[in-house]
mmCIF file of C-alpha atoms in Angstrom:
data_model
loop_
_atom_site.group_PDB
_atom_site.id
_atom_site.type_symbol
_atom_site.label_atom_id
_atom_site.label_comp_id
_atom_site.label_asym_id
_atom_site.label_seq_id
_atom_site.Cartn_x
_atom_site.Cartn_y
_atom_site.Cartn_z
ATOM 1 C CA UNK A 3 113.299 66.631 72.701
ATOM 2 C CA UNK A 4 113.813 66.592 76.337
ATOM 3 C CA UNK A 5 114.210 69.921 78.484
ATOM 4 C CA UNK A 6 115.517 70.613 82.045
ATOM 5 C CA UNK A 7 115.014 74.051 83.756
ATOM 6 C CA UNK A 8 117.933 76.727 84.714
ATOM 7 C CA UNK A 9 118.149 76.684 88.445
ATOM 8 C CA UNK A 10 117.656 79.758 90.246
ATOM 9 C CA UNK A 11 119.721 81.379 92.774
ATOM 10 C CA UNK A 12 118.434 82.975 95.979
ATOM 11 C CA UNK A 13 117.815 86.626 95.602
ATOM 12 C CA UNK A 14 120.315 88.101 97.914
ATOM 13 C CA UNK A 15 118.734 91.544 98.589
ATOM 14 C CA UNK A 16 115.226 90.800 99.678
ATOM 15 C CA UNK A 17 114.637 94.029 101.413
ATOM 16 C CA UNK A 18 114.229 95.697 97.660
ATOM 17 C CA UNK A 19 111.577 93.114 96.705
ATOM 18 C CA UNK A 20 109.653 92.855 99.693
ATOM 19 C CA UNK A 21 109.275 96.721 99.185
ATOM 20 C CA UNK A 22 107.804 95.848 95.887
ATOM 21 C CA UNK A 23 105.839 92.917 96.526
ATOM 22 C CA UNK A 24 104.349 95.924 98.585
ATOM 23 C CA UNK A 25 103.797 98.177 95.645
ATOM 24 C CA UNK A 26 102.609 95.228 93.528
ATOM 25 C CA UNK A 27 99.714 94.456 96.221
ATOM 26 C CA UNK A 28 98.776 98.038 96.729
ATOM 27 C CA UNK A 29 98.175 98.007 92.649
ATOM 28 C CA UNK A 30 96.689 94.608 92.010
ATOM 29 C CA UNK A 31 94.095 95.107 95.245
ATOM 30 C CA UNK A 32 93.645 99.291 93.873
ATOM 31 C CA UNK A 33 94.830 100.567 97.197
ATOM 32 C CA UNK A 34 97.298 103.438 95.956
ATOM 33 C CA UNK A 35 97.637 106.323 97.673
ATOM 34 C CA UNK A 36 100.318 108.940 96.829
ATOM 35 C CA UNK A 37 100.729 108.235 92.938
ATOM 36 C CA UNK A 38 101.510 104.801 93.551
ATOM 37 C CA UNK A 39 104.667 105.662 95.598
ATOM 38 C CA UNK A 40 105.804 103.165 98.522
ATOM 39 C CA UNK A 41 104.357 104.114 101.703
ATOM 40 C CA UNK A 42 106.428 101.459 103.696
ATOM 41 C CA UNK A 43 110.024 102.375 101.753
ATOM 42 C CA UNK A 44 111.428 103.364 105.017
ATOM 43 C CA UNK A 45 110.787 100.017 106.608
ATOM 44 C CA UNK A 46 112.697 96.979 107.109
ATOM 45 C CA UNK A 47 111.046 93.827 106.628
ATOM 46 C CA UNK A 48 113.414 90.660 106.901
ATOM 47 C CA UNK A 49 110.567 88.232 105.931
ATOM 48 C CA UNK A 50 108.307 88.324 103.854
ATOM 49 C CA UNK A 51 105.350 87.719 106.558
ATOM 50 C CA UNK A 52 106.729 90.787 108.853
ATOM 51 C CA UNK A 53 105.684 92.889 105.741
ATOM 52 C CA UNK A 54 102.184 90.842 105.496
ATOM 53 C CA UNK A 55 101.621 91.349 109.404
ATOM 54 C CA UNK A 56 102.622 94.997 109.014
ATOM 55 C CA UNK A 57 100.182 95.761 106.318
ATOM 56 C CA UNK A 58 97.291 93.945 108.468
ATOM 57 C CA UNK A 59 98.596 95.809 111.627
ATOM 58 C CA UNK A 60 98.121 98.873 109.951
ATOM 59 C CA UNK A 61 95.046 98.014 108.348
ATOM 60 C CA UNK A 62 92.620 96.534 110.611
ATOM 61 C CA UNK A 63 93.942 99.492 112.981
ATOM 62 C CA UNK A 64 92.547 101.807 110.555
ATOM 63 C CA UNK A 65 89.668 99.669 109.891
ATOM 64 C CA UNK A 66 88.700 99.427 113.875
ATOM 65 C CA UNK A 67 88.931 103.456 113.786
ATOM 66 C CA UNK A 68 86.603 103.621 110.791
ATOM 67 C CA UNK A 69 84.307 100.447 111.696
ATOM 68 C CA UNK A 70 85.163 96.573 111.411
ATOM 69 C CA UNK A 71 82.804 95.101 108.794
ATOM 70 C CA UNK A 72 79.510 94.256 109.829
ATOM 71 C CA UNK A 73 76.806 92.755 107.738
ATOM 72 C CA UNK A 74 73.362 91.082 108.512
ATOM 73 C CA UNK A 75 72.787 87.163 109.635
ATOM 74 C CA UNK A 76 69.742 85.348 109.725
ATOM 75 C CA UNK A 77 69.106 83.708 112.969
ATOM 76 C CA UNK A 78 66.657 81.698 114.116
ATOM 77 C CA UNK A 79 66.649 81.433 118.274
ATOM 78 C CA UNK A 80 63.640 80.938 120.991
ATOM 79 C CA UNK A 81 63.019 83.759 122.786
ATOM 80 C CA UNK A 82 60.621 85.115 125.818
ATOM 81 C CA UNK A 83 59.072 88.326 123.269
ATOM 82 C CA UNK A 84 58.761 88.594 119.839
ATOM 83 C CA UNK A 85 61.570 89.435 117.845
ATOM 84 C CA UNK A 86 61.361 89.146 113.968
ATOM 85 C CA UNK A 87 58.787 86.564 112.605
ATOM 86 C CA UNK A 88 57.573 83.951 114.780
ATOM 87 C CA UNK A 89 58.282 80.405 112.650
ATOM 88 C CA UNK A 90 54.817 78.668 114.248
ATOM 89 C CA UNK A 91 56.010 75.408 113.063
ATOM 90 C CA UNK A 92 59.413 75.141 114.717
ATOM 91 C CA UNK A 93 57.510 77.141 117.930
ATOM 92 C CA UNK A 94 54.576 74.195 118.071
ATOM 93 C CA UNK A 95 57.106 71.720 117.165
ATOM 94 C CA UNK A 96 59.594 72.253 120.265
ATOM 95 C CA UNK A 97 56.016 73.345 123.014
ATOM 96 C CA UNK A 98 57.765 76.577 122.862
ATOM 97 C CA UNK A 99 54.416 78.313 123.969
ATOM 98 C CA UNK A 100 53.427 76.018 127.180
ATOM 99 C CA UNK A 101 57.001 77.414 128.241
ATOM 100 C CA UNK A 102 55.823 81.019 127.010
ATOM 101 C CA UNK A 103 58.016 81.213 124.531
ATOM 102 C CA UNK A 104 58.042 81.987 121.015
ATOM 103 C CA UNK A 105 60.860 80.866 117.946
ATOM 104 C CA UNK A 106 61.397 83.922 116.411
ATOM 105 C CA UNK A 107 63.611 84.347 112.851
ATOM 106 C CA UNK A 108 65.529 87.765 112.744
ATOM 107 C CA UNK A 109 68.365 89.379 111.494
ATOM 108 C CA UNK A 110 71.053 90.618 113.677
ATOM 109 C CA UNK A 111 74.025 93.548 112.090
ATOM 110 C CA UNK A 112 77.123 91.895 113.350
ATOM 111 C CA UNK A 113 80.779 91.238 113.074
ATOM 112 C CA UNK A 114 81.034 87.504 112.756
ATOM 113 C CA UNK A 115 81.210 88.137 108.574
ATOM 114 C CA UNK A 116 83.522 85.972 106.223
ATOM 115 C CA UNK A 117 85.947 89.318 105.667
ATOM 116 C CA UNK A 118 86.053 89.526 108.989
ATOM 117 C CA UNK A 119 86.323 85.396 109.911
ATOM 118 C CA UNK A 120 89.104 85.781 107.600
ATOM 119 C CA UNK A 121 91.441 88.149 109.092
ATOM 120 C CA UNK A 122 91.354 86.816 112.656
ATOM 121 C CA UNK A 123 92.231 83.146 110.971
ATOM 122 C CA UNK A 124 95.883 85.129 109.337
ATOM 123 C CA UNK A 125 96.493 86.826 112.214
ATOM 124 C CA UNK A 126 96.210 83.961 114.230
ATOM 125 C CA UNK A 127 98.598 81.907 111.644
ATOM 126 C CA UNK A 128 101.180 84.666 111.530
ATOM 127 C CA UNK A 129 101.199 85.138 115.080
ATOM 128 C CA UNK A 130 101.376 81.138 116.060
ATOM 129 C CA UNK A 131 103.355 79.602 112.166
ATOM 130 C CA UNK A 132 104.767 83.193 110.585
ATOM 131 C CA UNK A 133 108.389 84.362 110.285
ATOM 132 C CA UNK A 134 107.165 87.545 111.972
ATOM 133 C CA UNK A 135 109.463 89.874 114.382
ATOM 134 C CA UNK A 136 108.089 89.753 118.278
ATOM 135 C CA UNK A 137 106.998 93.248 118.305
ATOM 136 C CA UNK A 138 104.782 92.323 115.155
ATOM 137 C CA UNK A 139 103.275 89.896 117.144
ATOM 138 C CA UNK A 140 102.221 91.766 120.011
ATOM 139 C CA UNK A 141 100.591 94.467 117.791
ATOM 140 C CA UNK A 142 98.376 91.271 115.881
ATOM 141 C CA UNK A 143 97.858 90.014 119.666
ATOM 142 C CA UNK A 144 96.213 93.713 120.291
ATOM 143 C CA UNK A 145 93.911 93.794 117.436
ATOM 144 C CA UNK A 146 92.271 89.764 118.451
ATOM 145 C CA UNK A 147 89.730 91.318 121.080
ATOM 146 C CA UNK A 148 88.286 93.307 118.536
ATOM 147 C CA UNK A 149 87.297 90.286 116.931
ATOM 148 C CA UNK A 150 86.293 88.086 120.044
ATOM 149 C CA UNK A 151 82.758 87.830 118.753
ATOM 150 C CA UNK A 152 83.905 86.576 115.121
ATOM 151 C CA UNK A 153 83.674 82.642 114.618
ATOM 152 C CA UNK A 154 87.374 81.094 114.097
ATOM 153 C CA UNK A 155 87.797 79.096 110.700
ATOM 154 C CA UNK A 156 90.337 77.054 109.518
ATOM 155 C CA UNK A 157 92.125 78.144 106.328
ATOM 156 C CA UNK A 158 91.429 75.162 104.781
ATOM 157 C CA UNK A 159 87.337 75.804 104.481
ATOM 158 C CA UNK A 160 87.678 79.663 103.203
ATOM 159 C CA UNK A 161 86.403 79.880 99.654
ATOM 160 C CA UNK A 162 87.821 82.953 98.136
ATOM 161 C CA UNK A 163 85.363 83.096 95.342
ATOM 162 C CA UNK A 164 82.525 83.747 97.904
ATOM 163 C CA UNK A 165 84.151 87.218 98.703
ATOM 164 C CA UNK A 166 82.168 90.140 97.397
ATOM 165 C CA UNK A 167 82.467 93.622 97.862
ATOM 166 C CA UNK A 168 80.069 96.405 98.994
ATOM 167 C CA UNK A 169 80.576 99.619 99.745
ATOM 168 C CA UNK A 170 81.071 99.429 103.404
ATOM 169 C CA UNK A 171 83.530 96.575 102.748
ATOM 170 C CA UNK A 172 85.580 97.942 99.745
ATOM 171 C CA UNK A 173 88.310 99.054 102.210
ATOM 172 C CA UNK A 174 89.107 95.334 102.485
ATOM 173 C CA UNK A 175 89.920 94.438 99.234
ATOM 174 C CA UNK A 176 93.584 94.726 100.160
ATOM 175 C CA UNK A 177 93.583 93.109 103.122
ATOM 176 C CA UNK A 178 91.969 90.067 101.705
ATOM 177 C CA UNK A 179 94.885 89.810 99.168
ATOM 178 C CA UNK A 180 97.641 89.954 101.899
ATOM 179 C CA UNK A 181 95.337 87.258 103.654
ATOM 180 C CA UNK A 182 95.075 84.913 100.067
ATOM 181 C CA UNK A 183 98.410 85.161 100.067
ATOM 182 C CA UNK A 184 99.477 84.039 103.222
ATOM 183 C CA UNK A 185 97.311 81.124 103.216
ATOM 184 C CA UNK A 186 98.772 80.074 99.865
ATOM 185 C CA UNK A 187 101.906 79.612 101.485
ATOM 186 C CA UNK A 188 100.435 77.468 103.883
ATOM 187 C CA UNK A 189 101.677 74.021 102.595
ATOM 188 C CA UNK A 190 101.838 70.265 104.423
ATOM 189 C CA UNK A 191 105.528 69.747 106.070
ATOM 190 C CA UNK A 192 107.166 66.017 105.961
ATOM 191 C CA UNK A 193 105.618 65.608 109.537
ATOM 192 C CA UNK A 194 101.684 64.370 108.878
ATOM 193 C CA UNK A 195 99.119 66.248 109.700
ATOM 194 C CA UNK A 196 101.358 69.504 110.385
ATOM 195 C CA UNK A 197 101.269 72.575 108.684
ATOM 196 C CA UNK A 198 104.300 74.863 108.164
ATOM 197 C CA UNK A 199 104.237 78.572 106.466
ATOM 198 C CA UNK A 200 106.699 79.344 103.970
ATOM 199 C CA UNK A 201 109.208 82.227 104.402
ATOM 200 C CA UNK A 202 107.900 83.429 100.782
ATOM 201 C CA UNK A 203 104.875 82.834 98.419
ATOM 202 C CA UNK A 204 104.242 80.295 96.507
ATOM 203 C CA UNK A 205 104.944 80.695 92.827
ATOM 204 C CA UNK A 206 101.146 80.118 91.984
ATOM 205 C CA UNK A 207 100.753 82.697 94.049
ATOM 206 C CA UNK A 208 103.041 85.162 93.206
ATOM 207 C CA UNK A 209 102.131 84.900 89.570
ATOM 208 C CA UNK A 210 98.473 85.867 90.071
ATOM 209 C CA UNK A 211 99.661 89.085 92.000
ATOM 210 C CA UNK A 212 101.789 89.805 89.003
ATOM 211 C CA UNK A 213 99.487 89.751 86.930
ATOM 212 C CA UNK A 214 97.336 91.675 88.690
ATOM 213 C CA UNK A 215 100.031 94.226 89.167
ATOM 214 C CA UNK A 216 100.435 94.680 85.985
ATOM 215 C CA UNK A 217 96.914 94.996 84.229
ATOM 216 C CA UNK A 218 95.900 97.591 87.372
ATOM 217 C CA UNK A 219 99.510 99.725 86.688
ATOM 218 C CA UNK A 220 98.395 100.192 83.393
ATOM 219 C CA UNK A 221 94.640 100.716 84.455
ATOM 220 C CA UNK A 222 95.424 103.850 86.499
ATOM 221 C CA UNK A 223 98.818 105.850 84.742
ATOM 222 C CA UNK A 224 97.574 105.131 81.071
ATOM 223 C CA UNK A 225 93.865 104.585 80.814
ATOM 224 C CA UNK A 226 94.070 106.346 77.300
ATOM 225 C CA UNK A 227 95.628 102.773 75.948
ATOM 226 C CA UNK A 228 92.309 101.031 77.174
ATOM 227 C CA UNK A 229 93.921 98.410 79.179
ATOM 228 C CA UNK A 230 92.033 95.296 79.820
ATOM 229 C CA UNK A 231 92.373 91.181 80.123
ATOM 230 C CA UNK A 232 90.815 91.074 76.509
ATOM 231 C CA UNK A 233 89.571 87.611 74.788
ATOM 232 C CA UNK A 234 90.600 87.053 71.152
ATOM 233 C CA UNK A 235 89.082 85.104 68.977
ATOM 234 C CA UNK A 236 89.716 82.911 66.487
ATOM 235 C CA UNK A 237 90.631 84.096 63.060
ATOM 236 C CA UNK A 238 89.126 81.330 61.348
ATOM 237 C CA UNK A 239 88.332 81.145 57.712
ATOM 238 C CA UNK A 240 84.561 80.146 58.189
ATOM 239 C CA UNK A 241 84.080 78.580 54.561
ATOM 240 C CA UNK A 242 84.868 74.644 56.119
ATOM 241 C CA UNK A 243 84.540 75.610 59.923
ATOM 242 C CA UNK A 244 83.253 73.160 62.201
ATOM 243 C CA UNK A 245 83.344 72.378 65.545
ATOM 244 C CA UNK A 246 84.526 75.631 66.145
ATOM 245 C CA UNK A 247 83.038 75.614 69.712
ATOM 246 C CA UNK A 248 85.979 72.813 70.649
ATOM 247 C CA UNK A 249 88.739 75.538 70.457
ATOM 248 C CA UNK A 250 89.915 76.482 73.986
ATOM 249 C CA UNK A 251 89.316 80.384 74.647
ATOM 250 C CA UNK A 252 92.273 83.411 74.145
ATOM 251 C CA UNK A 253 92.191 85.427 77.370
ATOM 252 C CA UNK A 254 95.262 87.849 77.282
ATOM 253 C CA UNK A 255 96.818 89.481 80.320
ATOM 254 C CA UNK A 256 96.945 92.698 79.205
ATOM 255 C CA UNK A 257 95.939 94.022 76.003
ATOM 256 C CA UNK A 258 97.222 97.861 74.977
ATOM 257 C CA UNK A 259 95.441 99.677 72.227
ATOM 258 C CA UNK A 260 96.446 103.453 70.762
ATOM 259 C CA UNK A 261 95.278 104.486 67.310
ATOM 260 C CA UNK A 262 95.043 101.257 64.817
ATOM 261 C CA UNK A 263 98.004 99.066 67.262
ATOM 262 C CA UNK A 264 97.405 96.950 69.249
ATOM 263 C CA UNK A 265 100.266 95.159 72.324
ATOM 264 C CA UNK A 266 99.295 91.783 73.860
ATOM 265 C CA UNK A 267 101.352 91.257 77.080
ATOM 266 C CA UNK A 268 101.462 87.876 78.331
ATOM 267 C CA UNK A 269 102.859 87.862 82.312
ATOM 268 C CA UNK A 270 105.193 85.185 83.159
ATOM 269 C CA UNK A 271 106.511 84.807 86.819
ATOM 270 C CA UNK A 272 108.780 81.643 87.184
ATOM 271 C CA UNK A 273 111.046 80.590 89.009
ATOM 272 C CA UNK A 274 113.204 79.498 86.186
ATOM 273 C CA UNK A 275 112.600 81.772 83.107
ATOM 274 C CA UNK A 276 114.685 79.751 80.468
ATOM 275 C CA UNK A 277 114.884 75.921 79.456
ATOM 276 C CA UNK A 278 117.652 74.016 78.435
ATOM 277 C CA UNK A 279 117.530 71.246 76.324
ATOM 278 C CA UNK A 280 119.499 68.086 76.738
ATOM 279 C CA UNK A 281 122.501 69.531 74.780
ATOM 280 C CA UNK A 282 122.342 72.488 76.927
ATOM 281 C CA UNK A 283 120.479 74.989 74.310
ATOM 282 C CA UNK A 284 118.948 77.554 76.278
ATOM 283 C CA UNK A 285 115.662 78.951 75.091
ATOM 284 C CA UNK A 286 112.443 80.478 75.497
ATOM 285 C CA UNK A 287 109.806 78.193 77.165
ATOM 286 C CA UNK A 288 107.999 76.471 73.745
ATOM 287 C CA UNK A 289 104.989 76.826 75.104
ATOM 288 C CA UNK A 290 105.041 80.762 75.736
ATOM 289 C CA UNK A 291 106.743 81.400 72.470
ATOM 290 C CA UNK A 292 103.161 79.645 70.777
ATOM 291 C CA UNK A 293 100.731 81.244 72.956
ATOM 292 C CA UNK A 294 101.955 84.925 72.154
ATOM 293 C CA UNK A 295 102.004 83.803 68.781
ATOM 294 C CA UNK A 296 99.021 82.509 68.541
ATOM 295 C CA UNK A 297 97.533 85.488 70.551
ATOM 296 C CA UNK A 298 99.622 87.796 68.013
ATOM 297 C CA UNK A 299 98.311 86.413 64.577
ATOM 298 C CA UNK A 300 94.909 85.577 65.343
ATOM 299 C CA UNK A 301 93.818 89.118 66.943
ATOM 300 C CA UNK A 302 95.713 90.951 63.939
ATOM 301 C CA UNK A 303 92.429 90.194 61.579
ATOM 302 C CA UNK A 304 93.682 92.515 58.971
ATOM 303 C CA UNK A 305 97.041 91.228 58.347
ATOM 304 C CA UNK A 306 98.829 94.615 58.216
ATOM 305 C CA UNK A 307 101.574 93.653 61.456
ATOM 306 C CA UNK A 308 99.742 96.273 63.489
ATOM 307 C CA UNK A 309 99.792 93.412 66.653
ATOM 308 C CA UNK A 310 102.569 92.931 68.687
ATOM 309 C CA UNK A 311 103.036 90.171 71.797
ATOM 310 C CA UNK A 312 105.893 90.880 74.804
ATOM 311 C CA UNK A 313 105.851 87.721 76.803
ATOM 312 C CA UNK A 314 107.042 89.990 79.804
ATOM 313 C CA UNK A 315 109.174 87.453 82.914
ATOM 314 C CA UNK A 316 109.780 88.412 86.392
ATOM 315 C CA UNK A 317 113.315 88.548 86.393
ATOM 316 C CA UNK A 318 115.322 85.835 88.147
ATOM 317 C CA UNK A 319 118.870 85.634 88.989
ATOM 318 C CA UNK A 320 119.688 83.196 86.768
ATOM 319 C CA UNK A 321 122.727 83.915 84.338
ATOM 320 C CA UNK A 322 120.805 84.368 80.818
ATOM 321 C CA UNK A 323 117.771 86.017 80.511
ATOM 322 C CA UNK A 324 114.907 85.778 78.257
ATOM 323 C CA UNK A 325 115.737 88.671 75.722
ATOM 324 C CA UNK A 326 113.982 88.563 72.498
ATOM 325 C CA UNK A 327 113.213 90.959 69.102
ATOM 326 C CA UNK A 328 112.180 89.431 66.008
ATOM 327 C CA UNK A 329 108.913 89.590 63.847
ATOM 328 C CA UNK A 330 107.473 86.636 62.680
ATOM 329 C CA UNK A 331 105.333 86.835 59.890
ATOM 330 C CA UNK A 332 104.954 90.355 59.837
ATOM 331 C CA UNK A 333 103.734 90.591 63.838
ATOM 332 C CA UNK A 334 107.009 91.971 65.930
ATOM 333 C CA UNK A 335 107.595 89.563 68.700
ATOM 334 C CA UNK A 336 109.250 89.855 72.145
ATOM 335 C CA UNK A 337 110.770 88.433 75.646
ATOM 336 C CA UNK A 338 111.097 90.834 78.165
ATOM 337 C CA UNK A 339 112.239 90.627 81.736
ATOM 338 C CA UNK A 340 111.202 93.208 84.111
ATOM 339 C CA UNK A 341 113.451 93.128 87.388
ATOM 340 C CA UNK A 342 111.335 93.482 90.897
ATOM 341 C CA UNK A 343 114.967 94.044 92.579
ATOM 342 C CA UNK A 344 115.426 97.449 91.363
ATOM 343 C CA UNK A 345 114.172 100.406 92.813
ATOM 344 C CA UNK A 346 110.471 101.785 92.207
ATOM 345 C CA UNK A 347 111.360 104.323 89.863
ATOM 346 C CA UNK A 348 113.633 102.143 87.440
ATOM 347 C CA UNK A 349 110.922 99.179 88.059
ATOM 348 C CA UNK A 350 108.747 102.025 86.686
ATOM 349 C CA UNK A 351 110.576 102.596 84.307
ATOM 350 C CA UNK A 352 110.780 99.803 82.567
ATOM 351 C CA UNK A 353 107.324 99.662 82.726
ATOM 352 C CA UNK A 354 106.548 102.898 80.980
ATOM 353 C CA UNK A 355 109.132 101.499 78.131
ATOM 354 C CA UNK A 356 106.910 99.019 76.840
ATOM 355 C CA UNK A 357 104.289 101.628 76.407
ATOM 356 C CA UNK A 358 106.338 102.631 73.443
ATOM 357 C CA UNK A 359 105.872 100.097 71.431
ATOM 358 C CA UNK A 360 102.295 101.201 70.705
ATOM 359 C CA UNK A 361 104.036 104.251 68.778
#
């Protein structure tokens, strides 16, 4: 059977969500300060990318106060005295020493690091591509001479996955995820070779933060339940097994545990959170409803309905909503929207409801 997507409106209040794409950063990159509570709910942010700027404004200004980044680089350069180790073999290979001079090898503590390569690249993009307010601009223009000695990339070459974190650089953890997320927005524009930056995140995007969000909410207000991205594995019945190592691997979102139950909650952030068939059915996406099934059953090894799944959506503004209770088999299964419009407290709120169903 064929299927075709609702179609979302535009979210007419963005100033709520921006607010909380805040709070959802501040939790997924473990910068909370105050209990979690919004530290820029008195702003206005009409773009997305003001709010980005804003939190790298405020930042690196804290971060120049404290110390930019610095780490150590191996160099290799020919000098008049001795610095380092002398590499005799690039020194006899370039007459360094009828010149009197040596090739030395050294290290040298400096600022030109990939956290720090990284930041000047967004602030250059926001200030030059982003929907960012004029007085936004100015403050990024302030902070660039503090990094006129760092090397300027293109976002193109930056490989997230060689980020690391020390203890001098922990600070930057969120202001890496502000800059991952501005560069995913970064897509190509009908005009070749140009480059454009959204006015909001890509969905891809967007859904990795949520995710985040959510595992690291849970992770600091209710570390009693054990929160983690679990793996579950197979319940297989091991009499006729083969091939078992073909089966793809069960990595949940988050996993809940208090007592002997046990909540598997699968994040979903779309931008259309129902389909439709071709007769105009509307239902839950097939594919979610078998992964948090599948999920459910197999990590419920005794049998007793002691699992539960909540395939959890961002809420959209779409007209019906996913809004599911049944059990299935014995295992209670449910679709859940949680609404990033509202306010932090109710968004909260609804958080702290689904802790329930481990009661």
């Amino acid at each position: 059977m064929g299927y075709r997507t609702e179609s979302r409106n535009r979210v007419k209040d963005r100033s709520i969500v921006i607010r909380n794409v805040y709070v959802m950063m501040a939790y997924a990159f473990r910068d909370i300060h105050q209990n979690g509570q919004d530290r820029f709910a008195s702003e206005d942010f009409d773009t997305i990318h003001d709010l980005f700027a804003e939190i790298l404004i405020r930042g690196i200004g804290s971060q120049v106060k404290r110390g930019l980044h610095r780490d150590y680089r191996r160099r290799s350069e020919e000098l008049a005295t001795v610095r380092g180790r002398i590499d005799l073999t690039r020194t006899s290979a370039a007459l360094s020493m009828v010149r009197g001079r040596v090739v030395c090898e050294f290290d040298e503590y400096e600022l030109d690091t990939l956290h720090n390569r990284i930041l000047k690249c967004v602030m250059i993009l926001l200030i030059r591509k982003g929907s960012v307010s004029r007085e936004r601009q100015d403050a990024l223009r302030r902070l660039l001479p503090y990094f006129d000695s760092v090397e300027q990339v293109a976002p193109v070459s930056i490989r997230w996955s060689q980020l690391s974190y020390s203890r001098s650089s922990a600070s930057y953890r969120m202001l890496m995820g502000t800059c991952e997320l501005v560069i995913r927005g970064l897509l190509p524009t009908e005009e070749p070779g140009a480059n454009s930056l959204l006015s909001w995140v890509t969905d891809e995007a967007m859904s990795s933060l949520y995710e985040r969000f959510l595992l690291e909410y849970f992770r600091l207000h209710h570390p009693e339940l054990s929160p983690a991205a679990a793996k579950v594995r197979w319940d297989i019945d091991g009499e006729h097994a083969s091939g078992t190592d073909q089966l793809p691997a069960m990595y949940t979102d988050i996993t809940l545990r208090r007592g002997g139950r046990t909540v598997i909650i699968d994040a979903k952030y779309y931008s259309k959170t129902m389909q439709v068939s071709q007769y105009g059915k509307s239902s839950i996406h097939s594919a979610n409803i078998y992964q948090i099934l599948a999920y459910t059953k197999n990590a419920d090894v005794s049998r007793n309905g002691s699992v539960s799944g909540i395939l959890l959506y961002a809420r959209t503004d779409a007209g019906l909503q996913p809004d599911l209770n049944v059990t299935i088999q014995g295992n209670r299964i449910a679709a859940r929207t949680l609404d990033l419009k509202l306010p932090w407290d109710m968004l909260r709120a609804q958080l702290e409801e689904l802790t329930t169903w481990l009661d």
